[in-house]
Each structure stands twice: as structure tokens, then as C-alpha cells.
Coordinates of C-alpha atoms in Angstrom, one line a residue:
M12 CA 0.0 0.0 0.0
R13 CA 1.4 3.4 -0.9
S14 CA 2.1 5.7 2.1
K15 CA 0.9 9.1 0.8
W16 CA -0.6 12.3 2.3
A17 CA -4.2 12.6 1.4
V18 CA -4.6 16.3 0.9
V19 CA -3.3 19.5 2.4
T20 CA -5.8 22.3 2.1
S21 CA -5.0 26.0 1.9
S22 CA -6.5 29.2 0.6
I23 CA -7.1 29.1 -3.2
A24 CA -8.6 31.8 -5.4
V25 CA -11.5 30.1 -7.3
V26 CA -13.5 32.2 -9.7
A27 CA -12.9 30.4 -13.0
A28 CA -15.8 29.5 -15.3
L29 CA -18.6 29.5 -12.7
G30 CA -20.8 31.7 -14.9
L31 CA -20.8 29.0 -17.5
I32 CA -22.9 26.7 -15.3
E33 CA -26.6 27.4 -15.0
A34 CA -27.7 27.1 -11.4
P35 CA -30.7 25.0 -10.5
A36 CA -33.9 26.8 -9.5
Q37 CA -33.0 26.4 -5.8
A38 CA -29.3 26.1 -4.7
Y39 CA -26.7 27.4 -2.3
G40 CA -24.0 29.2 -4.3
P41 CA -21.8 29.0 -6.1
T42 CA -20.5 31.0 -3.1
A43 CA -17.0 31.5 -1.6
N44 CA -16.7 29.8 1.7
S45 CA -14.2 28.0 3.9
L46 CA -13.9 24.7 5.8
G47 CA -11.4 23.7 8.5
C48 CA -9.5 20.5 7.9
R49 CA -7.1 18.1 9.7
L50 CA -5.0 15.2 8.3
Y51 CA -5.3 11.8 10.1
F52 CA -2.5 9.3 9.4
G53 CA -3.9 5.8 9.3
D54 CA -7.2 7.5 9.7
A55 CA -6.6 7.5 13.5
G56 CA -5.6 9.9 16.3
T57 CA -6.6 13.5 16.7
G58 CA -5.1 14.7 13.4
S59 CA -2.4 17.0 12.4
S60 CA -1.6 19.8 9.9
P61 CA -4.6 22.1 10.6
T62 CA -5.5 24.0 7.5
T63 CA -8.2 26.1 5.9
W64 CA -9.8 25.0 2.6
S65 CA -11.2 28.1 0.8
D66 CA -13.1 27.4 -2.3
T67 CA -16.3 28.3 -4.1
F68 CA -19.0 25.8 -3.0
G69 CA -22.4 24.9 -4.3
L70 CA -25.2 22.8 -2.7
T71 CA -28.1 21.8 -4.9
L72 CA -31.3 19.7 -4.6
S73 CA -33.1 18.2 -7.6
P74 CA -36.0 18.5 -7.7
A75 CA -35.6 21.8 -5.8
T76 CA -39.1 21.5 -4.3
P77 CA -39.8 17.8 -3.9
A78 CA -43.1 16.1 -3.0
P79 CA -43.3 13.7 -0.1
G80 CA -42.0 10.3 -1.1
Q81 CA -40.0 11.7 -4.0
T82 CA -36.3 10.8 -4.4
V83 CA -34.1 13.9 -4.2
T84 CA -30.6 14.1 -5.5
V85 CA -28.2 16.2 -3.4
T86 CA -25.0 17.5 -5.1
L87 CA -22.1 19.3 -3.4
T88 CA -19.7 21.1 -5.8
A89 CA -16.3 22.8 -5.2
A90 CA -14.7 24.7 -8.0
A91 CA -11.0 24.0 -7.4
G92 CA -10.7 21.4 -4.7
P93 CA -8.1 21.3 -1.9
L94 CA -4.3 21.3 -2.5
N95 CA -2.4 18.1 -2.6
G96 CA 0.2 17.3 0.0
P97 CA 3.9 16.8 -0.5
A98 CA 3.5 13.4 -2.2
P99 CA 2.2 12.9 -5.7
L100 CA -1.2 11.2 -6.1
V101 CA -2.6 8.9 -8.8
A102 CA -6.2 9.1 -10.1
G103 CA -8.7 7.9 -7.6
D104 CA -6.4 8.0 -4.5
V105 CA -8.7 10.2 -2.4
P106 CA -12.4 9.4 -2.9
V107 CA -14.7 12.2 -1.5
V108 CA -17.3 11.3 1.1
A109 CA -19.5 14.2 2.3
T110 CA -22.2 14.2 5.0
V111 CA -25.2 16.4 4.7
A112 CA -27.6 16.8 7.6
L113 CA -31.3 17.4 7.0
G114 CA -33.3 19.7 9.3
G115 CA -36.8 21.3 9.7
S116 CA -39.5 19.0 8.3
Q117 CA -36.8 16.5 7.2
S118 CA -34.5 14.4 9.4
G119 CA -31.5 12.2 9.0
T120 CA -28.3 12.5 7.0
V121 CA -27.4 12.1 3.3
T122 CA -24.0 10.6 2.3
L123 CA -22.6 12.1 -0.9
N124 CA -19.8 10.3 -2.8
L125 CA -17.3 11.0 -5.5
A126 CA -15.3 7.8 -6.0
P127 CA -12.9 8.6 -8.8
Y128 CA -11.1 11.6 -7.2
P129 CA -8.9 13.1 -8.3
T130 CA -9.7 12.3 -11.9
S131 CA -6.0 12.4 -13.0
A132 CA -2.6 12.1 -11.4
K133 CA -1.6 15.2 -9.3
D134 CA 1.8 16.6 -8.5
P135 CA 2.5 17.8 -4.9
Y136 CA 1.0 21.0 -3.8
T137 CA -1.4 21.4 -6.7
P138 CA -5.2 21.7 -6.6
L139 CA -6.9 18.3 -6.9
G140 CA -9.6 19.6 -9.2
A141 CA -13.3 20.3 -9.2
I142 CA -15.6 18.2 -7.0
S143 CA -19.2 17.1 -7.7
A144 CA -20.3 14.6 -5.0
T145 CA -23.9 13.3 -5.1
G146 CA -26.3 11.3 -2.9
T147 CA -30.0 10.8 -2.6
F148 CA -32.7 10.8 0.0
V149 CA -36.5 10.3 0.0
A150 CA -38.5 13.4 0.9
G151 CA -40.5 13.1 4.1
P152 CA -43.5 15.2 5.3
A153 CA -44.3 18.6 3.7
G154 CA -42.8 21.7 5.2
A155 CA -39.8 24.0 5.3
A156 CA -36.4 22.1 5.6
T157 CA -32.7 22.6 5.4
A158 CA -29.7 20.7 4.1
T159 CA -26.4 21.4 5.8
V160 CA -22.9 20.2 4.9
T161 CA -21.5 18.9 8.2
R162 CA -18.3 17.2 7.1
V163 CA -16.3 16.4 4.0
K164 CA -13.8 13.5 4.1
F165 CA -11.0 12.8 1.6
A166 CA -10.9 9.1 2.1
N167 CA -7.3 8.1 1.4
T168 CA -6.7 4.7 3.0
T169 CA -3.4 5.7 4.6
A170 CA -3.9 9.4 5.4
A171 CA -7.5 10.7 5.4
T172 CA -8.4 14.4 5.7
Y173 CA -11.6 15.5 7.5
C174 CA -13.1 19.0 7.0
S175 CA -16.0 20.7 8.7
N176 CA -16.8 24.3 9.8
A177 CA -13.7 26.5 9.9
G178 CA -11.8 26.3 13.2
D179 CA -8.9 24.3 14.7
R180 CA -10.4 21.2 16.3
D181 CA -10.5 17.4 15.9
H182 CA -12.7 17.6 12.7
K183 CA -13.0 13.8 12.7
A184 CA -14.3 13.3 16.2
A185 CA -15.9 16.7 16.7
P186 CA -17.1 18.0 13.3
Q187 CA -19.2 21.2 13.3
A188 CA -21.9 22.0 10.8
S189 CA -20.6 24.3 8.1
T190 CA -22.3 27.4 6.8
I191 CA -22.9 25.7 3.5
V192 CA -26.7 25.4 4.0
E193 CA -29.5 25.2 1.5
A194 CA -33.1 26.0 2.6
F195 CA -35.8 24.2 0.7
S196 CA -39.4 23.0 1.2
V197 CA -41.2 19.8 0.7
F198 CA -44.5 20.6 -1.1
D199 CA -47.6 18.4 -1.1
G200 CA -49.9 20.3 -3.4
S201 CA -51.9 18.8 -6.2
A202 CA -54.1 19.7 -9.2
T203 CA -56.7 17.8 -11.1
V204 CA -58.9 18.5 -14.2
T205 CA -62.5 18.1 -13.2
A206 CA -64.4 19.0 -16.4
V207 CA -63.8 20.1 -20.0
S208 CA -66.5 21.9 -21.9
G209 CA -67.4 20.2 -25.2
Q210 CA -65.9 16.9 -24.1
T211 CA -67.1 13.8 -22.3
V212 CA -63.7 13.2 -20.8
T213 CA -61.3 15.2 -18.6
T214 CA -58.1 14.0 -20.2
H215 CA -58.4 16.0 -23.5
A216 CA -59.4 19.4 -24.7
R217 CA -59.2 21.5 -27.9
A218 CA -59.1 25.2 -28.7
G219 CA -62.2 26.9 -27.5
N220 CA -62.9 24.4 -24.7
T221 CA -62.9 25.6 -21.1
V222 CA -61.0 23.5 -18.6
T223 CA -62.2 23.4 -15.0
F224 CA -59.5 22.4 -12.4
A225 CA -59.4 21.7 -8.6
V226 CA -56.3 22.2 -6.4
A227 CA -55.3 21.3 -2.9
G228 CA -52.3 22.1 -0.7
L229 CA -51.8 25.7 -1.9
A230 CA -51.7 28.8 0.2
P231 CA -55.0 29.5 2.0
G232 CA -57.1 32.4 0.6
A233 CA -54.9 32.8 -2.5
T234 CA -55.8 34.1 -5.9
L235 CA -54.8 31.5 -8.5
T236 CA -53.4 31.9 -12.0
A237 CA -53.2 29.2 -14.6
S238 CA -51.7 28.5 -18.0
L239 CA -51.0 25.6 -20.3
K240 CA -47.4 24.4 -20.2
D241 CA -45.5 21.4 -21.4
G242 CA -46.0 17.9 -19.9
A243 CA -43.6 18.6 -17.1
G244 CA -45.2 22.0 -16.2
A245 CA -42.4 24.0 -17.7
G246 CA -41.9 26.2 -20.7
T247 CA -43.8 29.3 -21.9
G248 CA -47.4 29.4 -20.6
E249 CA -50.3 29.6 -23.0
G250 CA -53.7 31.0 -22.2
T251 CA -54.8 32.7 -19.0
G252 CA -56.8 31.1 -16.2
T253 CA -58.0 32.2 -12.8
G254 CA -59.3 30.7 -9.5
S255 CA -59.0 30.9 -5.8
T256 CA -58.5 28.8 -2.6
D257 CA -60.4 28.6 0.6
G258 CA -59.0 28.7 4.1
S259 CA -57.6 25.1 3.8
G260 CA -55.7 25.8 0.6
A261 CA -58.2 23.9 -1.6
G262 CA -59.8 25.7 -4.5
T263 CA -61.0 25.7 -8.1
G264 CA -60.7 27.7 -11.3
T265 CA -60.9 27.6 -15.1
I266 CA -58.8 28.3 -18.1
A267 CA -59.9 28.6 -21.7
V268 CA -57.8 26.8 -24.3
P269 CA -56.7 29.5 -26.7
A270 CA -56.7 29.4 -30.5
G271 CA -53.3 28.1 -31.7
A272 CA -52.5 26.3 -28.4
T273 CA -49.6 23.8 -28.7
T274 CA -51.1 20.4 -29.3
G275 CA -50.1 17.1 -27.7
V276 CA -49.2 16.1 -24.1
R277 CA -49.5 19.3 -22.0
S278 CA -50.4 20.3 -18.5
V279 CA -52.5 22.8 -16.7
A280 CA -50.1 24.7 -14.4
V281 CA -51.7 26.5 -11.4
S282 CA -49.8 28.9 -9.2
D283 CA -50.7 30.6 -5.9
G284 CA -47.8 33.0 -6.5
V285 CA -45.3 30.9 -4.6
N286 CA -45.9 27.2 -5.5
T287 CA -47.1 25.7 -8.7
V288 CA -49.1 22.4 -9.2
V289 CA -49.8 20.7 -12.5
A290 CA -52.5 18.5 -13.9
P291 CA -51.9 16.5 -17.2
I292 CA -54.1 17.2 -20.2
T293 CA -53.8 16.5 -24.0
I294 CA -54.6 19.3 -26.4
L295 CA -56.2 18.0 -29.5
G296 CA -55.3 19.3 -33.0
T297 CA -57.2 19.4 -36.2
P298 CA -59.1 16.2 -36.9
T299 CA -57.7 14.0 -39.7
I300 CA -58.6 10.9 -41.6
A301 CA -56.5 8.6 -43.8
I302 CA -57.8 6.0 -46.3
N303 CA -56.2 2.9 -47.8
P304 CA -56.6 2.3 -50.7
G305 CA -57.0 5.8 -52.0
G306 CA -59.2 4.7 -55.0
G307 CA -60.9 1.8 -56.7
G308 CA -64.1 0.6 -58.4
A309 CA -67.5 -0.2 -57.0
G310 CA -67.4 -2.6 -54.0
T311 CA -63.9 -1.5 -52.8
S312 CA -63.5 -1.9 -49.1
V313 CA -61.5 1.0 -47.6
A314 CA -59.6 1.1 -44.3
V315 CA -60.4 4.5 -42.6
T316 CA -58.3 5.8 -39.7
G317 CA -58.1 9.2 -38.0
T318 CA -56.7 11.2 -35.1
N319 CA -57.6 14.2 -33.0
W320 CA -61.3 13.5 -32.7
N321 CA -63.1 14.2 -29.5
P322 CA -62.6 11.1 -27.3
G323 CA -65.9 9.1 -27.0
S324 CA -67.7 11.1 -29.6
T325 CA -69.7 9.6 -32.5
V326 CA -68.0 10.0 -35.9
A327 CA -69.8 9.4 -39.2
I328 CA -67.9 8.1 -42.3
R329 CA -69.4 8.5 -45.7
G330 CA -68.7 9.2 -49.4
Y331 CA -69.0 12.7 -50.9
Q332 CA -69.4 13.9 -54.5
A333 CA -67.0 16.4 -56.2
L334 CA -67.5 19.9 -54.9
A335 CA -69.8 21.8 -57.3
G336 CA -70.4 24.9 -55.1
P337 CA -69.7 26.2 -51.6
P338 CA -68.6 23.5 -49.2
P339 CA -69.5 21.0 -47.8
P340 CA -69.8 18.7 -50.8
S341 CA -73.0 16.7 -51.3
P342 CA -73.1 13.1 -50.0
T343 CA -73.3 10.1 -52.3
G344 CA -75.9 7.4 -52.3
D345 CA -73.7 5.1 -50.1
A346 CA -75.0 4.8 -46.5
P347 CA -72.8 6.3 -43.7
V348 CA -71.0 4.2 -41.1
S349 CA -70.9 5.5 -37.5
I350 CA -68.1 4.7 -35.0
T351 CA -67.0 5.9 -31.6
A352 CA -63.7 7.7 -31.2
S353 CA -61.3 6.0 -28.8
A354 CA -60.1 7.4 -25.4
S355 CA -57.2 9.1 -27.2
G356 CA -59.3 10.5 -30.1
G357 CA -58.5 7.9 -32.7
I358 CA -60.9 6.3 -35.1
S359 CA -60.5 3.1 -37.2
T360 CA -63.1 1.3 -39.3
T361 CA -63.9 0.1 -42.9
Y362 CA -66.1 1.7 -45.5
T363 CA -67.3 0.2 -48.8
V364 CA -67.5 2.5 -51.8
N365 CA -70.2 1.6 -54.4
D366 CA -71.3 4.9 -55.8
P367 CA -69.1 5.8 -58.8
A368 CA -69.7 9.5 -58.2
T369 CA -67.6 9.3 -55.0
A370 CA -64.8 11.9 -55.0
Y371 CA -64.0 12.1 -51.3
L372 CA -64.4 10.0 -48.2
G373 CA -65.2 12.2 -45.2
A374 CA -65.6 12.0 -41.4
S375 CA -67.8 14.3 -39.4
S376 CA -68.8 14.7 -35.7
G377 CA -71.1 17.1 -34.0
V378 CA -73.8 19.5 -35.2
G379 CA -73.9 23.2 -36.0
P380 CA -70.9 25.5 -35.7
S381 CA -69.0 23.0 -33.5
T382 CA -69.1 20.3 -36.2
L383 CA -65.7 18.7 -36.8
F384 CA -65.0 17.6 -40.4
A385 CA -62.2 16.0 -42.4
I386 CA -62.0 14.5 -45.9
A387 CA -59.6 12.5 -48.0
N388 CA -59.5 12.3 -51.8
W389 CA -60.9 9.2 -53.5
A390 CA -60.0 8.2 -57.0
A391 CA -62.9 6.4 -58.6
S392 CA -62.0 3.6 -61.0
A393 CA -64.6 2.0 -63.3
D394 CA -64.4 -1.7 -64.2
A395 CA -66.7 -1.3 -67.2
C396 CA -67.3 1.4 -69.8
V397 CA -69.4 2.2 -72.9
A398 CA -67.4 2.7 -76.1
K399 CA -70.3 3.7 -78.4
T400 CA -73.8 4.8 -77.4
G401 CA -76.7 3.4 -79.5
A402 CA -76.1 3.9 -83.2
A403 CA -73.1 6.1 -82.8
T404 CA -70.2 5.3 -85.1
T405 CA -67.5 7.1 -83.1
G406 CA -66.2 6.8 -79.5
S407 CA -64.0 4.5 -77.5
C408 CA -63.2 3.6 -73.9
S409 CA -60.4 1.8 -72.2
L410 CA -59.8 -0.5 -69.2
T411 CA -56.4 -0.5 -67.6
Y412 CA -54.6 -3.3 -65.8
N413 CA -51.8 -3.0 -63.3
L414 CA -49.1 -5.7 -64.0
S415 CA -46.8 -6.8 -61.2
Q416 CA -43.7 -8.9 -61.1
T417 CA -41.8 -10.0 -58.0
V418 CA -38.0 -10.5 -58.3
T419 CA -36.6 -12.3 -55.3
A420 CA -33.1 -11.7 -54.3
G421 CA -30.6 -14.5 -54.3
N422 CA -27.5 -14.8 -52.1
L423 CA -23.9 -13.7 -51.8
A424 CA -22.0 -16.9 -51.4
M425 CA -18.7 -18.6 -52.0
A426 CA -17.6 -22.2 -52.6
R427 CA -14.4 -24.2 -53.2
A428 CA -13.8 -27.5 -54.8
A429 CA -14.5 -30.5 -52.6
G430 CA -11.3 -31.6 -50.8
S431 CA -9.4 -28.4 -51.5
G432 CA -9.3 -27.2 -47.9
N433 CA -5.7 -28.5 -47.4
I434 CA -2.8 -26.7 -49.0
A435 CA 0.7 -28.3 -48.9
L436 CA 3.5 -25.9 -49.5
S437 CA 6.7 -27.1 -51.2
G438 CA 9.2 -28.5 -48.7
V439 CA 12.6 -27.0 -48.1
T440 CA 15.9 -28.5 -46.9
L441 CA 18.0 -26.3 -44.5
D442 CA 21.4 -25.4 -45.8
G443 CA 22.1 -22.1 -43.9
T444 CA 20.3 -19.9 -46.4
V445 CA 16.8 -18.4 -46.5
H446 CA 14.4 -20.5 -48.5
T447 CA 11.0 -19.8 -50.2
S448 CA 8.3 -22.4 -50.0
T449 CA 5.5 -22.1 -52.6
G450 CA 2.0 -23.3 -53.1
T451 CA -1.4 -22.3 -54.5
L452 CA -4.6 -21.2 -53.0
P453 CA -7.2 -23.2 -55.0
V454 CA -10.0 -21.4 -56.8
I455 CA -12.8 -20.0 -54.7
T456 CA -15.9 -19.1 -56.6
V457 CA -17.9 -16.1 -55.4
T458 CA -21.5 -15.8 -56.6
D459 CA -23.4 -12.6 -56.1
Y460 CA -27.1 -13.1 -57.1
R461 CA -28.6 -10.5 -54.7
G462 CA -29.8 -8.2 -57.5
S463 CA -28.4 -5.2 -55.6
T464 CA -26.0 -2.3 -55.9
F465 CA -23.7 -3.5 -53.2
G466 CA -20.1 -4.7 -53.5
W467 CA -18.3 -7.4 -51.7
S468 CA -14.7 -8.4 -50.7
L469 CA -12.7 -11.5 -49.8
V470 CA -10.2 -10.9 -47.0
G471 CA -7.6 -13.3 -45.6
T472 CA -6.6 -13.8 -42.0
L473 CA -3.7 -16.1 -40.9
T474 CA -2.3 -17.6 -37.8
D475 CA 1.4 -18.2 -37.1
F476 CA 2.9 -21.5 -38.4
T477 CA 3.4 -23.8 -35.5
G478 CA 5.9 -26.6 -35.8
T479 CA 6.1 -30.1 -34.5
P480 CA 8.0 -30.9 -32.4
G481 CA 8.6 -27.2 -32.0
G482 CA 9.3 -23.8 -33.6
T483 CA 7.2 -21.0 -35.1
I484 CA 7.3 -19.2 -38.4
P485 CA 5.6 -15.8 -38.2
K486 CA 2.4 -15.3 -40.2
A487 CA 4.0 -12.2 -41.7
N488 CA 6.4 -14.6 -43.7
L489 CA 3.5 -15.8 -45.9
S490 CA 2.8 -13.6 -48.9
W491 CA 0.4 -14.1 -51.8
T492 CA -0.1 -12.9 -55.3
P493 CA -3.9 -12.8 -55.8
A494 CA -5.8 -13.5 -59.0
C495 CA -9.4 -12.7 -59.6
T496 CA -11.4 -13.2 -62.9
G497 CA -15.0 -13.7 -64.0
T498 CA -16.1 -17.3 -64.0
A499 CA -16.0 -18.8 -67.5
G500 CA -19.4 -18.4 -69.2
A501 CA -20.8 -16.0 -66.5
T502 CA -22.5 -12.8 -67.3
N503 CA -21.3 -10.3 -64.8
A504 CA -22.6 -6.7 -64.0
V505 CA -19.2 -5.5 -62.6
T506 CA -15.5 -6.5 -62.9
A507 CA -13.9 -7.9 -59.8
A508 CA -10.3 -6.8 -58.9
A509 CA -7.5 -8.9 -57.4
G510 CA -5.9 -7.6 -54.2
T511 CA -2.4 -6.4 -54.0
A512 CA 0.5 -8.9 -53.8
G513 CA 2.1 -8.9 -50.3
P514 CA 1.6 -10.4 -46.8
V515 CA -1.6 -12.5 -46.5
D516 CA -2.8 -11.6 -43.0
G517 CA -5.5 -8.9 -43.2
A518 CA -5.1 -8.5 -46.9
T519 CA -7.8 -8.5 -49.7
L520 CA -7.8 -11.4 -52.0
C521 CA -10.5 -10.2 -54.4
S522 CA -13.2 -7.5 -54.3
A523 CA -16.1 -6.2 -56.5
P524 CA -17.2 -2.6 -56.2
A525 CA -20.6 -1.2 -55.4
D526 CA -22.3 0.3 -58.4
A527 CA -25.5 2.3 -58.6
A528 CA -26.3 0.7 -61.9
G529 CA -26.4 -2.8 -60.3
T530 CA -23.9 -5.5 -59.3
G531 CA -23.7 -9.3 -59.4
G532 CA -22.2 -12.2 -61.2
S533 CA -19.8 -15.1 -60.7
F534 CA -16.1 -14.7 -60.0
D535 CA -13.1 -17.0 -59.5
A536 CA -10.4 -16.0 -56.9
S537 CA -7.1 -17.7 -56.3
A538 CA -3.5 -16.9 -55.3
A539 CA 0.1 -18.0 -55.6
L540 CA 1.5 -18.5 -52.1
A541 CA 5.1 -18.0 -51.0
L542 CA 6.4 -18.7 -47.4
T543 CA 9.8 -17.3 -46.4
V544 CA 11.6 -19.9 -44.3
P545 CA 14.5 -18.5 -42.2
A546 CA 18.0 -19.9 -42.8
H547 CA 18.1 -21.6 -39.4
Q548 CA 14.5 -22.4 -38.8
Q549 CA 13.9 -25.3 -36.4
A550 CA 13.2 -28.5 -38.4
G551 CA 9.8 -30.0 -38.2
S552 CA 6.3 -30.1 -39.6
Y553 CA 4.6 -26.7 -39.6
S554 CA 0.9 -25.8 -39.9
A555 CA -1.2 -22.7 -39.9
T556 CA -4.8 -21.7 -40.5
L557 CA -5.8 -19.4 -43.3
T558 CA -9.3 -18.0 -43.1
I559 CA -11.0 -16.4 -46.1
T560 CA -13.9 -14.2 -45.2
L561 CA -16.6 -13.0 -47.6
S562 CA -18.4 -9.8 -46.7

């Protein structure tokens, strides 16, 4: 175990870059402050080397105003960190352990940790670097509370440093609460949507609807303001609502959904001027329908879907003629189909088109000025026509047919001749000179019948040659001279290219390029092999594994 000083603290000017960090909504600092520290060898005794650690500290809670039962993350930051002692440190030598005491409506302590500290090796008498130690607690009862840093330990296993409120004392056995204190509150208010005009549900609303809400846990006798915000209750508010609370902090109010309100998952945010509570709501947009198919002849069954209809409302689907005057268009002779919108405002049904005058399929809901309406174009297609009427001698008509052909992709594959998996290189007899052993990689046939624009490549990988009874010839000693041609009689869309002569391991044997005009064909790849045998190689029988990969 290394015998090192943990840290030696002293006054340090720390003002760098703090303006670049956006402070949470509720936080102590960043503020200049000081802690008193002592070094404890072997983490025992009463400590030595009393010093003062001056830094810019921050203490934050997230969320800043938690609800009872909510998990809260506490973070202690220091901009520069203490000074190192006389011995160098490696990364992670002095993990940080901070203790935060909870007060007021909360009780207990929170342990904050920063295990990898410092984050890099440090020379003697240099700042150890910024600190950000975190821990969590579960919020208790509602009410005002405080979080106070009572002690920070730099937990080197051989020489730990303990810091608490400034002053010369035994900071390990007799820590004192520091002045790094964050006041916060645990808030137990709530809001719910109780009614929405024009809707049968309380989960959705659209522009023009009035939302009625109820609140609890806010300030007694308060005037309430409300607006629509994002799903988390943040962002720029839309619309203006009002309300009030009684002596118990419970109350009601309303807000009208304005024209142009942001659609989708939103919330009604209600404030008493100090605290804000939110209730979820979804703002509906313009109703839509979609049809599939978009046209056809008499008897065509059409799948009709849609979004942003009033949940639980009745929606009528029917055909409409081409618009011949002011909207809406006239209905066709096909009977309407009625469906009920889902809890999210969706619709889904089928509708059969028979009337050849159909130019649109439409959906409508409601009556009078509040009617919702959406249409989709329909392309009528006749399966019969009249070429000549009566005794007419001129005229023609046509029927069209859509032809289809499916071309199924084949495979990219390779094959070799049966029994060609073993390659014997020419033998050599040692005579004190370097020898070259030769051989041939038999033909590998690559077939690309994918009908694509993609290319492919053959790449070799090799192990070292291992001898029996002993010895090794490095894989780098095996070279090849690749060859790659089109298979005799094949019709190829591209030309394959042989790889470069040289060492085998990791090298390309053959490849075919990608081509936007199309690729494919059949190709034969092979190679002349040459193994350099050192002049005084250990005699024996050598083997290696050559792997050819197609990709």
C-alpha cells in the first residue's frame, strides 16, 4: 500500500468559469466559503496539519421543491478542490465522502460520494480539481427544511483528511456544521382537471374548450393563476386562467384553451404566487382521416383511420361527390358508417365504396358550428365502360390493368472444390540460407445473385505457423499474389479486382465494387503462395490456419 498524504488544504482563489454553469432553480452558491481541515495518518488519532480549505462551493437539490416520497438528488460542488500534500497522487487516490444533515420538516443525513477523485494524477501542492459529489434521500413530510454540509472526508486509506466548519479542532471526532446550508421546502400540493366543456372526458381538450380544475395544498385564501405548459409543467405558458383557494388551501378555477395552443401532451399549471401544481391534459389538434386504398371501383373496401377526434364522440364516415359549389360537398348514395372515437381521439373502421360519383371519403362529428369535419380524396375507377352509345359510329373507352412482377433476391455466397481445404506448400531443406516455399490457394468461386447495388470483398486472416516438435514461423512470412477473374461463361454486371501482392494476414484477395447501376455475377479468386523460411528455422512439420472471409 502506498504511504501518501491525502490532501493539504490552503486558501485558493477560485473564480474560474462559474458563470458557465446554469444554477438549478434552488441552490446554495456557487459562493465563496471556507472549511477547516485536519489530516489523520492511518485515519486515526486526533489529526495534524490544521489548514483552511477556501473554495467556491455549491449545494443543490433536484428537484428543488420535492413532494413527499419523491427521491431527491443532493449535489455538493467545489470549483477548485483542496491542495495536494507533499507526495504525488494517482487518479482515484482520495475518494470524496460528504455528510449532509437534514433539518426542519426532514430528518437524518445524506451521504454524498465522488469515488474517482482526483480524476487524474496530481503533483505535490497542486489543486486536486473540481468536486461534484452526489447522494439521494427520499423526501418526508411537507414543510420547510434545510440541508447542511456537516463534514467532507477525503478518504485516502493511509492518510485521510476531515473537513467541517472552519476552526482548529478534531474535525474527525468533533465536526461542526458548516455554513454551506440550502433551505428548501417539501411541497404536497396537487391539481386535477374536473371538467372540460365540449368533451365527455377530462383528459383531452381542444381550442375553444374551457378546462375546470381543482387544487389542494396551496396557500389559503390565495388568488390563483393558470396557464397551459409542457407535460412537465415547464416552458412558456399559453392562455390565462384564474381561480381561488379557501382557508384550507383547496380551490377551483378555469382556463380557456386559446386558439393556436400547442397540441399534444400538455399540463394545466396552477400557481398561488409561490408554489405551482400541475395536472396533465392533452390538447387535440385538427381532426384528420387517412384511407387505404385511395381509390378503386364499385365494391372497394377501404380502411379508414383518423386522429384528434373528441374522445368518446360519434364520428360518421361516408362518401361525398365532387365539390360543385360552396362546401361542404354533397353526400353520395352510399350509406354512412358510425363509429365511436377512442379514449385518445383515434378512429378506425372500414367503409365500402359503391357509388361511382364518389370523389371524397369524409368523417364528421357534432352538429352546427361545432361540427368537426375532415376529408380524403378518393380516385374512382370503373371496371366497365361504354365505347359507343346506341347507333353512334365514333367513340372508344379503355380498361387499364396493373401488372406486377416479384423478383426475389438470391444470395452472396462462395464455394471451393471438394477436398481443396488442405494446401501443402513445397518442402525445403535447410542449408544455412533463407528458402522460399511455394504453393497455390485453389480457386474460390464467389456468386453474387442478390440483385443489388452492393459490392463485396474476400479478406484473408492467418495464424502463425506452429511446428512439431517445436518452432514457429511468423504469419508475416506468408505472402500471396492474388488473382481474380470472372467465372467462364458467366455474365457479370461488374468487374472484380484482385488484391495487392504482399503479406496475407488482413489483406484483400479479391473484391467487387458497389455500383448504382447494379452489381452481381460469378467470379473465381485464387492466389500463388510464398512462405519465407528463415535460414536456421527449427526443423519440423509446420501448420497454420488461413481463413478467407466474404463480406
